[in-house]
Amino acid sequence: MAMTVKKIIDLLNKDLELEYSAAIQYINHSAVMSGASYGDIIKELKIHANEEIQHAMALADQIDYLGGKPSIDVGKIYTADDNVEMLEQDLAGEEDAIKRYKIRVEQAEDMKEYALAQQLRTILAMEQEHAMDIKQALGK
Ligand SMILES: [Fe+2]
Ligand SMILES: [Fe+2]
């Protein structure tokens, strides 16, 4: 199935909404998590929140460049009362993002949108780092 500009804009807008929700989820989790042994990961989660905002900005710029309207809707946000459960929620989000961005890089390259593909690769690499940070904290 040939990818059209309209279709990739719609997909990037879904990615954008999930970057917004990831940022909010990290702000929430890093604020409510507690316990001395969680100090390091709490700091990491705050860094992740800022990086998700950077991803949102990059995606919004790319959507605008392609002639689309960047979404201001926010994806679903998950939270819990338990630290481990929150980290599992964060890991699930990162694993979903990794899956989506791998597909998105291919789609951008198929369309010869190489600058977009490059931005998506950078984002993908950061999502992989986020997933690794969380896995380490979970002892996985
Ligand atoms: Fe992100
Ligand atoms: Fe991430």
Coordinates of C-alpha atoms and ligand atoms in Angstrom, one line a residue:
M1 CA 0.0 0.0 0.0
A2 CA 1.5 3.3 -1.1
M3 CA 1.9 5.8 1.7
T4 CA 0.5 9.3 1.0
V5 CA 1.5 12.5 2.6
K6 CA -2.0 12.7 4.1
K7 CA -1.6 9.2 5.7
I8 CA 1.9 9.9 7.1
I9 CA 0.6 13.2 8.6
D10 CA -2.2 11.3 10.3
L11 CA 0.2 8.7 11.7
L12 CA 2.7 11.4 12.9
N13 CA -0.1 13.2 14.6
K14 CA -0.9 10.0 16.5
D15 CA 2.8 9.8 17.4
L16 CA 2.7 13.4 18.5
E17 CA -0.3 12.8 20.8
L18 CA 1.5 9.9 22.4
E19 CA 4.6 12.1 23.0
Y20 CA 2.5 14.6 24.8
S21 CA 0.9 11.8 27.0
A22 CA 4.3 10.3 27.6
A23 CA 5.7 13.6 28.9
I24 CA 2.7 14.1 31.2
Q25 CA 2.9 10.5 32.5
Y26 CA 6.6 10.9 33.3
I27 CA 6.0 14.2 35.1
N28 CA 3.3 12.5 37.1
H29 CA 5.3 9.3 37.9
S30 CA 8.5 11.1 38.8
A31 CA 6.5 13.3 41.2
V32 CA 4.6 10.6 43.0
M33 CA 7.2 7.8 43.1
S34 CA 9.0 7.5 46.4
G35 CA 11.6 5.4 48.2
A36 CA 15.4 5.8 48.5
S37 CA 16.1 3.0 46.1
Y38 CA 14.1 4.8 43.4
G39 CA 16.1 8.1 43.6
D40 CA 18.1 7.4 40.4
I41 CA 15.2 6.3 38.2
I42 CA 13.1 9.3 39.5
K43 CA 15.8 11.6 38.1
E44 CA 15.9 9.6 34.9
L45 CA 12.1 9.9 34.5
K46 CA 12.4 13.7 34.8
I47 CA 14.9 13.7 32.0
H48 CA 12.6 11.4 29.9
A49 CA 9.8 13.9 30.4
N50 CA 11.9 16.7 28.9
E51 CA 13.0 14.5 26.0
E52 CA 9.4 13.5 25.1
I53 CA 8.7 17.2 24.9
Q54 CA 11.6 17.6 22.5
H55 CA 10.2 14.7 20.4
A56 CA 6.8 16.4 20.4
M57 CA 8.4 19.6 19.1
A58 CA 10.3 17.8 16.4
L59 CA 7.2 15.9 15.2
A60 CA 5.1 19.1 15.3
D61 CA 7.6 20.9 13.1
Q62 CA 7.8 18.0 10.7
I63 CA 4.0 17.8 10.4
D64 CA 3.9 21.5 9.7
Y65 CA 6.6 21.1 7.1
L66 CA 4.6 18.4 5.3
G67 CA 1.6 20.8 5.2
G68 CA -0.3 19.2 8.1
K69 CA -1.9 20.6 11.2
P70 CA -0.1 19.4 14.4
S71 CA -2.5 17.8 16.8
I72 CA -3.1 19.3 20.2
D73 CA -4.9 16.2 21.5
V74 CA -3.3 14.2 24.2
G75 CA -3.0 10.3 24.2
K76 CA -4.1 8.2 27.1
I77 CA -2.1 8.6 30.3
Y78 CA -1.6 5.7 32.8
T79 CA -0.7 6.0 36.5
A80 CA -0.8 3.8 39.6
D81 CA -0.2 3.8 43.3
D82 CA 2.7 1.4 43.0
N83 CA 6.3 2.3 41.8
V84 CA 6.8 -1.0 39.9
E85 CA 3.4 -0.7 38.3
M86 CA 4.2 2.8 37.1
L87 CA 7.5 1.7 35.7
E88 CA 5.7 -1.2 33.8
Q89 CA 3.3 1.4 32.4
D90 CA 6.3 3.5 31.3
L91 CA 8.0 0.6 29.7
A92 CA 4.9 -0.5 27.8
G93 CA 4.7 3.1 26.4
E94 CA 8.3 3.0 25.3
E95 CA 8.0 -0.4 23.7
D96 CA 5.0 0.8 21.8
A97 CA 6.9 3.9 20.7
I98 CA 9.9 1.8 19.5
K99 CA 7.5 -0.4 17.4
R100 CA 5.8 2.7 15.9
Y101 CA 9.0 4.6 15.1
K102 CA 10.6 1.6 13.4
I103 CA 7.6 1.5 11.0
R104 CA 7.6 5.2 10.7
V105 CA 11.3 5.4 9.6
E106 CA 10.6 2.8 6.9
Q107 CA 7.5 4.8 5.7
A108 CA 9.4 8.0 5.6
E109 CA 12.2 6.4 3.6
D110 CA 9.8 4.8 1.2
M111 CA 8.4 8.4 0.6
K112 CA 12.0 9.7 0.2
E113 CA 11.4 12.0 3.1
Y114 CA 15.0 11.5 4.3
A115 CA 15.1 14.5 6.7
L116 CA 11.9 13.2 8.4
A117 CA 13.4 9.7 8.5
Q118 CA 16.6 11.1 10.1
Q119 CA 14.5 12.8 12.8
L120 CA 12.5 9.7 13.5
R121 CA 15.7 7.6 13.8
T122 CA 17.0 10.0 16.4
I123 CA 13.7 9.8 18.3
L124 CA 13.8 6.0 18.0
A125 CA 17.3 5.8 19.5
M126 CA 16.2 7.9 22.5
E127 CA 13.1 5.7 23.0
Q128 CA 15.4 2.7 23.1
E129 CA 17.5 4.4 25.8
H130 CA 14.4 5.2 27.8
A131 CA 13.3 1.6 27.6
M132 CA 16.8 0.4 28.8
D133 CA 16.8 2.9 31.7
I134 CA 13.4 1.5 32.9
K135 CA 14.3 -2.1 32.4
Q136 CA 17.4 -1.6 34.5
A137 CA 15.4 -0.1 37.3
L138 CA 13.0 -3.0 37.1
G139 CA 15.9 -5.5 37.2
K140 CA 15.0 -6.9 33.8
Ligands
FE1 FE 9.4 10.2 22.8
FE2 FE 10.5 7.7 25.5

